[in-house]
Structures are given as structure tokens and as C-alpha cells.
mmCIF file of C-alpha atoms in Angstrom:
data_model
loop_
_atom_site.group_PDB
_atom_site.id
_atom_site.type_symbol
_atom_site.label_atom_id
_atom_site.label_comp_id
_atom_site.label_asym_id
_atom_site.label_seq_id
_atom_site.Cartn_x
_atom_site.Cartn_y
_atom_site.Cartn_z
ATOM 1 C CA GLU A 23 46.011 208.147 -42.975
ATOM 2 C CA PRO A 24 49.094 206.272 -44.143
ATOM 3 C CA GLU A 25 48.495 202.763 -45.359
ATOM 4 C CA VAL A 26 50.294 199.734 -46.709
ATOM 5 C CA THR A 27 49.650 199.315 -50.413
ATOM 6 C CA GLN A 28 49.848 196.035 -52.279
ATOM 7 C CA THR A 29 49.796 195.378 -55.995
ATOM 8 C CA PRO A 30 48.309 193.663 -57.831
ATOM 9 C CA SER A 31 45.104 192.907 -55.975
ATOM 10 C CA HIS A 32 44.707 189.655 -57.900
ATOM 11 C CA GLN A 33 47.287 187.671 -59.839
ATOM 12 C CA VAL A 34 46.675 184.548 -61.848
ATOM 13 C CA THR A 35 49.705 182.571 -62.920
ATOM 14 C CA GLN A 36 50.497 179.216 -64.419
ATOM 15 C CA MET A 37 52.184 176.580 -62.335
ATOM 16 C CA GLY A 38 55.946 176.818 -62.608
ATOM 17 C CA GLN A 39 55.962 180.521 -63.405
ATOM 18 C CA GLU A 40 57.657 183.155 -61.313
ATOM 19 C CA VAL A 41 55.583 185.805 -59.603
ATOM 20 C CA ILE A 42 56.512 188.974 -57.790
ATOM 21 C CA LEU A 43 54.121 190.477 -55.297
ATOM 22 C CA ARG A 44 54.686 194.114 -54.504
ATOM 23 C CA CYS A 45 54.154 196.137 -51.386
ATOM 24 C CA VAL A 46 54.739 199.730 -50.406
ATOM 25 C CA PRO A 47 54.991 199.861 -46.609
ATOM 26 C CA ILE A 48 54.249 202.941 -44.562
ATOM 27 C CA SER A 49 57.118 205.320 -45.120
ATOM 28 C CA ASN A 50 58.623 205.626 -41.625
ATOM 29 C CA HIS A 51 58.258 201.950 -40.778
ATOM 30 C CA LEU A 52 61.314 199.810 -40.273
ATOM 31 C CA TYR A 53 59.963 196.282 -39.991
ATOM 32 C CA PHE A 54 58.338 194.440 -42.860
ATOM 33 C CA TYR A 55 56.475 191.171 -43.067
ATOM 34 C CA TRP A 56 54.747 188.807 -45.403
ATOM 35 C CA TYR A 57 51.907 186.579 -44.322
ATOM 36 C CA ARG A 58 49.638 184.329 -46.285
ATOM 37 C CA GLN A 59 46.142 182.991 -45.858
ATOM 38 C CA ILE A 60 45.060 179.943 -47.768
ATOM 39 C CA LEU A 61 41.327 180.093 -48.445
ATOM 40 C CA GLY A 62 39.393 179.172 -45.326
ATOM 41 C CA GLN A 63 42.479 178.855 -43.165
ATOM 42 C CA LYS A 64 44.265 181.056 -40.695
ATOM 43 C CA VAL A 65 46.797 183.728 -41.454
ATOM 44 C CA GLU A 66 50.335 182.311 -41.398
ATOM 45 C CA PHE A 67 53.621 184.102 -40.971
ATOM 46 C CA LEU A 68 56.081 183.778 -43.834
ATOM 47 C CA VAL A 69 58.975 186.136 -43.220
ATOM 48 C CA SER A 70 60.078 189.255 -41.393
ATOM 49 C CA PHE A 71 62.620 191.733 -42.707
ATOM 50 C CA TYR A 72 64.591 194.399 -40.921
ATOM 51 C CA ASN A 73 67.692 196.394 -41.737
ATOM 52 C CA ASN A 74 67.846 194.920 -45.211
ATOM 53 C CA GLU A 75 67.909 191.336 -44.140
ATOM 54 C CA ILE A 76 65.590 188.563 -43.149
ATOM 55 C CA SER A 77 65.186 188.426 -39.381
ATOM 56 C CA GLU A 78 62.993 185.351 -39.255
ATOM 57 C CA LYS A 79 61.300 183.002 -41.663
ATOM 58 C CA SER A 80 58.846 180.178 -41.275
ATOM 59 C CA GLU A 81 59.049 176.631 -42.582
ATOM 60 C CA ILE A 82 56.790 177.692 -45.425
ATOM 61 C CA PHE A 83 59.404 180.169 -46.658
ATOM 62 C CA ASP A 84 61.606 177.715 -48.517
ATOM 63 C CA ASP A 85 64.127 178.266 -51.305
ATOM 64 C CA GLN A 86 61.345 179.100 -53.740
ATOM 65 C CA PHE A 87 60.614 182.289 -51.843
ATOM 66 C CA SER A 88 62.673 185.423 -51.577
ATOM 67 C CA VAL A 89 62.126 188.983 -50.407
ATOM 68 C CA GLU A 90 63.750 192.187 -51.396
ATOM 69 C CA ARG A 91 63.601 195.875 -50.639
ATOM 70 C CA PRO A 92 65.032 197.123 -53.883
ATOM 71 C CA ASP A 93 64.676 200.868 -53.619
ATOM 72 C CA GLY A 94 63.851 201.979 -50.093
ATOM 73 C CA SER A 95 60.128 202.146 -50.663
ATOM 74 C CA ASN A 96 59.032 198.837 -52.172
ATOM 75 C CA PHE A 97 59.088 195.467 -50.481
ATOM 76 C CA THR A 98 58.643 192.475 -52.731
ATOM 77 C CA LEU A 99 57.945 188.793 -52.351
ATOM 78 C CA LYS A 100 59.107 186.564 -55.170
ATOM 79 C CA ILE A 101 58.027 182.994 -55.740
ATOM 80 C CA ARG A 102 60.387 181.425 -58.267
ATOM 81 C CA SER A 103 58.384 178.472 -59.482
ATOM 82 C CA THR A 104 54.805 178.566 -58.313
ATOM 83 C CA LYS A 105 52.925 175.478 -57.228
ATOM 84 C CA LEU A 106 49.198 174.944 -56.985
ATOM 85 C CA GLU A 107 49.450 175.029 -53.201
ATOM 86 C CA ASP A 108 50.883 178.549 -53.338
ATOM 87 C CA SER A 109 47.392 179.799 -54.168
ATOM 88 C CA ALA A 110 46.474 182.068 -51.281
ATOM 89 C CA MET A 111 45.959 185.629 -50.187
ATOM 90 C CA TYR A 112 49.307 187.213 -49.442
ATOM 91 C CA PHE A 113 49.434 190.063 -46.966
ATOM 92 C CA CYS A 114 52.239 192.522 -46.551
ATOM 93 C CA ALA A 115 52.591 194.309 -43.230
ATOM 94 C CA SER A 116 54.863 196.888 -41.718
ATOM 95 C CA SER A 117 55.500 198.280 -38.279
ATOM 96 C CA GLU A 118 57.311 201.281 -36.926
ATOM 97 C CA GLY A 119 59.383 199.711 -34.217
ATOM 98 C CA VAL A 120 59.689 196.999 -31.685
ATOM 99 C CA LEU A 121 56.332 195.809 -30.463
ATOM 100 C CA THR A 122 54.247 198.409 -32.196
ATOM 101 C CA GLU A 123 51.289 197.155 -34.109
ATOM 102 C CA ALA A 124 51.655 195.857 -37.626
ATOM 103 C CA PHE A 125 49.613 197.532 -40.328
ATOM 104 C CA PHE A 126 48.421 195.206 -43.036
ATOM 105 C CA GLY A 127 47.809 195.812 -46.697
ATOM 106 C CA GLN A 128 44.656 194.738 -48.480
ATOM 107 C CA GLY A 129 46.368 191.637 -49.794
ATOM 108 C CA THR A 130 47.161 190.085 -53.154
ATOM 109 C CA ARG A 131 45.123 187.071 -54.101
ATOM 110 C CA LEU A 132 47.408 184.681 -55.950
ATOM 111 C CA THR A 133 45.790 181.961 -58.011
ATOM 112 C CA VAL A 134 48.053 179.301 -59.493
ATOM 113 C CA VAL A 135 46.470 177.286 -62.304
ATOM 114 C CA ALA B 19 56.110 177.719 -29.151
ATOM 115 C CA GLN B 20 53.385 180.268 -28.880
ATOM 116 C CA SER B 21 49.893 179.401 -29.993
ATOM 117 C CA VAL B 22 46.449 180.947 -30.090
ATOM 118 C CA THR B 23 43.138 179.144 -29.804
ATOM 119 C CA GLN B 24 39.817 180.564 -30.841
ATOM 120 C CA PRO B 25 37.339 177.894 -29.780
ATOM 121 C CA ASP B 26 34.372 179.284 -31.688
ATOM 122 C CA ILE B 27 34.537 178.855 -35.445
ATOM 123 C CA HIS B 28 31.244 180.595 -36.107
ATOM 124 C CA ILE B 29 29.007 182.751 -33.925
ATOM 125 C CA THR B 30 25.613 184.188 -34.805
ATOM 126 C CA VAL B 31 24.315 187.159 -32.860
ATOM 127 C CA SER B 32 21.228 189.309 -33.183
ATOM 128 C CA GLU B 33 21.762 192.940 -34.027
ATOM 129 C CA GLY B 34 21.864 194.948 -30.823
ATOM 130 C CA ALA B 35 22.856 191.994 -28.685
ATOM 131 C CA SER B 36 26.108 191.755 -26.797
ATOM 132 C CA LEU B 37 29.078 189.831 -28.118
ATOM 133 C CA GLU B 38 32.009 187.977 -26.648
ATOM 134 C CA LEU B 39 34.599 186.229 -28.781
ATOM 135 C CA ARG B 40 36.960 183.927 -26.969
ATOM 136 C CA CYS B 41 40.705 183.756 -27.346
ATOM 137 C CA ASN B 42 43.184 181.666 -25.366
ATOM 138 C CA TYR B 43 46.919 181.835 -25.833
ATOM 139 C CA SER B 44 49.907 179.778 -24.917
ATOM 140 C CA TYR B 45 53.121 181.665 -24.436
ATOM 141 C CA GLY B 46 55.864 181.399 -21.886
ATOM 142 C CA ALA B 47 56.539 185.072 -21.290
ATOM 143 C CA THR B 48 54.306 188.108 -21.108
ATOM 144 C CA PRO B 49 52.260 188.007 -24.274
ATOM 145 C CA TYR B 50 51.532 190.873 -26.576
ATOM 146 C CA LEU B 51 48.000 190.362 -27.794
ATOM 147 C CA PHE B 52 45.968 191.695 -30.662
ATOM 148 C CA TRP B 53 42.558 191.432 -32.219
ATOM 149 C CA TYR B 54 42.210 191.957 -35.962
ATOM 150 C CA VAL B 55 39.062 192.061 -38.062
ATOM 151 C CA GLN B 56 38.780 190.979 -41.672
ATOM 152 C CA SER B 57 35.728 191.966 -43.665
ATOM 153 C CA PRO B 58 34.930 189.894 -46.759
ATOM 154 C CA GLY B 59 37.536 190.456 -49.449
ATOM 155 C CA GLN B 60 39.405 192.918 -47.295
ATOM 156 C CA GLY B 61 42.673 193.027 -45.444
ATOM 157 C CA LEU B 62 43.273 192.853 -41.728
ATOM 158 C CA GLN B 63 42.389 195.827 -39.588
ATOM 159 C CA LEU B 64 43.644 196.177 -36.045
ATOM 160 C CA LEU B 65 40.832 196.497 -33.497
ATOM 161 C CA LEU B 66 42.927 196.722 -30.349
ATOM 162 C CA LYS B 67 46.105 195.581 -28.701
ATOM 163 C CA TYR B 68 47.498 194.768 -25.284
ATOM 164 C CA PHE B 69 51.131 195.284 -24.428
ATOM 165 C CA SER B 70 51.110 196.071 -20.727
ATOM 166 C CA GLY B 71 49.298 198.098 -18.075
ATOM 167 C CA ASP B 72 45.542 198.191 -17.746
ATOM 168 C CA THR B 73 44.197 194.754 -18.556
ATOM 169 C CA LEU B 74 41.003 196.142 -20.055
ATOM 170 C CA VAL B 75 41.795 197.728 -23.392
ATOM 171 C CA GLN B 76 39.545 199.775 -25.580
ATOM 172 C CA GLY B 77 39.636 199.592 -29.333
ATOM 173 C CA ILE B 78 37.969 200.983 -32.366
ATOM 174 C CA LYS B 79 34.325 200.469 -33.354
ATOM 175 C CA GLY B 80 33.246 200.114 -29.719
ATOM 176 C CA PHE B 81 35.199 196.914 -29.040
ATOM 177 C CA GLU B 82 37.080 196.119 -25.880
ATOM 178 C CA ALA B 83 39.113 193.172 -24.664
ATOM 179 C CA GLU B 84 40.281 192.003 -21.282
ATOM 180 C CA PHE B 85 43.591 190.297 -20.620
ATOM 181 C CA LYS B 86 43.328 187.658 -17.917
ATOM 182 C CA ARG B 87 46.689 186.134 -17.180
ATOM 183 C CA SER B 88 45.277 183.509 -14.810
ATOM 184 C CA GLN B 89 43.063 182.177 -17.582
ATOM 185 C CA SER B 90 45.475 182.830 -20.463
ATOM 186 C CA SER B 91 42.645 184.612 -22.190
ATOM 187 C CA PHE B 92 42.083 187.776 -24.167
ATOM 188 C CA ASN B 93 38.392 187.821 -24.979
ATOM 189 C CA LEU B 94 36.878 190.437 -27.247
ATOM 190 C CA ARG B 95 33.612 192.075 -26.290
ATOM 191 C CA LYS B 96 31.109 194.536 -27.615
ATOM 192 C CA PRO B 97 27.967 195.571 -25.720
ATOM 193 C CA SER B 98 25.761 196.005 -28.788
ATOM 194 C CA VAL B 99 26.640 194.681 -32.231
ATOM 195 C CA HIS B 100 25.744 196.326 -35.508
ATOM 196 C CA TRP B 101 25.128 194.590 -38.831
ATOM 197 C CA SER B 102 28.398 196.063 -40.077
ATOM 198 C CA ASP B 103 30.291 194.033 -37.483
ATOM 199 C CA ALA B 104 29.747 190.877 -39.511
ATOM 200 C CA ALA B 105 33.268 189.743 -40.368
ATOM 201 C CA GLU B 106 36.029 187.335 -39.446
ATOM 202 C CA TYR B 107 37.839 188.098 -36.207
ATOM 203 C CA PHE B 108 41.366 186.972 -35.511
ATOM 204 C CA CYS B 109 43.183 186.934 -32.225
ATOM 205 C CA ALA B 110 46.978 187.069 -32.459
ATOM 206 C CA VAL B 111 49.988 186.984 -30.179
ATOM 207 C CA ALA B 112 53.393 188.495 -30.806
ATOM 208 C CA GLN B 113 56.784 187.852 -29.375
ATOM 209 C CA GLY B 114 59.466 190.489 -29.206
ATOM 210 C CA THR B 115 63.130 189.844 -29.515
ATOM 211 C CA ASN B 116 66.198 192.012 -29.368
ATOM 212 C CA PHE B 117 65.919 192.273 -33.111
ATOM 213 C CA GLY B 118 62.371 193.553 -32.979
ATOM 214 C CA ASN B 119 60.893 190.476 -34.549
ATOM 215 C CA GLU B 120 57.182 190.903 -34.130
ATOM 216 C CA LYS B 121 56.032 187.766 -35.817
ATOM 217 C CA LEU B 122 52.335 187.361 -35.211
ATOM 218 C CA THR B 123 50.815 183.988 -34.518
ATOM 219 C CA PHE B 124 47.150 184.012 -35.421
ATOM 220 C CA GLY B 125 44.245 181.965 -34.241
ATOM 221 C CA THR B 126 42.014 180.211 -36.708
ATOM 222 C CA GLY B 127 39.456 182.984 -36.570
ATOM 223 C CA THR B 128 35.817 183.340 -35.576
ATOM 224 C CA ARG B 129 33.277 184.177 -38.205
ATOM 225 C CA LEU B 130 30.606 186.514 -36.861
ATOM 226 C CA THR B 131 27.178 186.580 -38.460
ATOM 227 C CA ILE B 132 24.642 189.212 -37.481
ATOM 228 C CA ILE B 133 20.942 188.516 -37.835
ATOM 229 C CA PRO B 134 18.178 191.131 -37.703
#
């Protein structure tokens, strides 16, 4: 069964460093998303991406964040200068079309020290 | 703005007993509703979804949910829980736009503990 794959599963980085979280969505999907879940809190939407551009972003997704689909298969989330409060589980998701369910990856746990 | 409320933070159920997890939503138009399950250290797995049609939807692992517009609810049920059902359960609502934006708004989750 096709699945969304995220790498790495766990990333530890120093405050102020740049990190790139990687995702390989399901191959025929057209819509891509990043969510995050701070430990013990609910899952929060960060950004959605369609047709090579951001379609919506949340207040969390400030200038420190960016997304890219560099090669038609990968979908990346970059945090330019990490802060302690960026520590969270980051989930990538993809969906096939309008109002079909989103399939989530296993997540990348980001720890900023 | 849309919102989802899961009133129960933690529920403990005996193995073999029935289960109902509550979910209330706030959304101006017809909602598109989902239940996801998250096992410890794992990602989010879709249990079931409601888009339209029959208000009682069946999902995987023996779960079902009923959409009740009059009560703005989408409660998840299972007639007999198994120890492997212990997990965190999230209700979510989506909005669709002409651009296919399916941003999900999640509830705070209900942690389910199963006791022998």
C-alpha cells in the first residue's frame, strides 16, 4: 500500500541552525501539507501546497519557514533559524484531490537544543 | 472559523466494553469530518470519514461514527474494544475551497486507555 515517507525520523539541532525535513508524498497525489504537534498538544496545520505554490498557511508559518517541491517527488519543509519552541513532531501529508482524505507520514520529531 | 471540541481528555474502558468518543464541531457550511488514531510514537492513521450521504459511516478496525447535524456532533463508537485500541484519537474537520485546500482542523484529542 502506498504511503507517505518522512525522513529523518528524529532530528536534533542547535538553536539558530537551519533544518530541512523531507517527505515523499504518495506518487499520484496533488495536494501536500505540513502539520506539527508540540508534545502533549493537538495537531496544528502549518501549510498546504498545490500546483507548485502555497495555497494556505497558518500564523505559525512565518518567514522562518519555507516549503519546496524540488524534484517532483520530494516535499520539504525548511526552518531557517530554529528556536526552542520549534521542537515538535512534524507531519507531512498528501491527498489525491479535492476533499479526499489526507494520508499522513510517520512524522519527524524535531528537537531544538 | 471552524473548530473541533473533544470534551474528554482521557477515557478508560475495560477490554470488551463498548466505547464512545465525543466530538463536536463548529463550522458554517456542511462539514467534512474525520477521525484519526495515533498510536504511541506513530503517525496519524485515518479511521473513517464523512463527506456526505449516509450519516452513519463505517471505518477500519470495527469503528463507526455518526454525523448528527442537529447536535453538531460526530461521535466515534466501537461495540467492543480490544487492548490494541489504546491510543490517542483525534477528530478533525476540513473545509474545501475552489483551490482544493483541505486544511484539517484537529481537536485536542482523547487518550484511550484499555484495562483488562
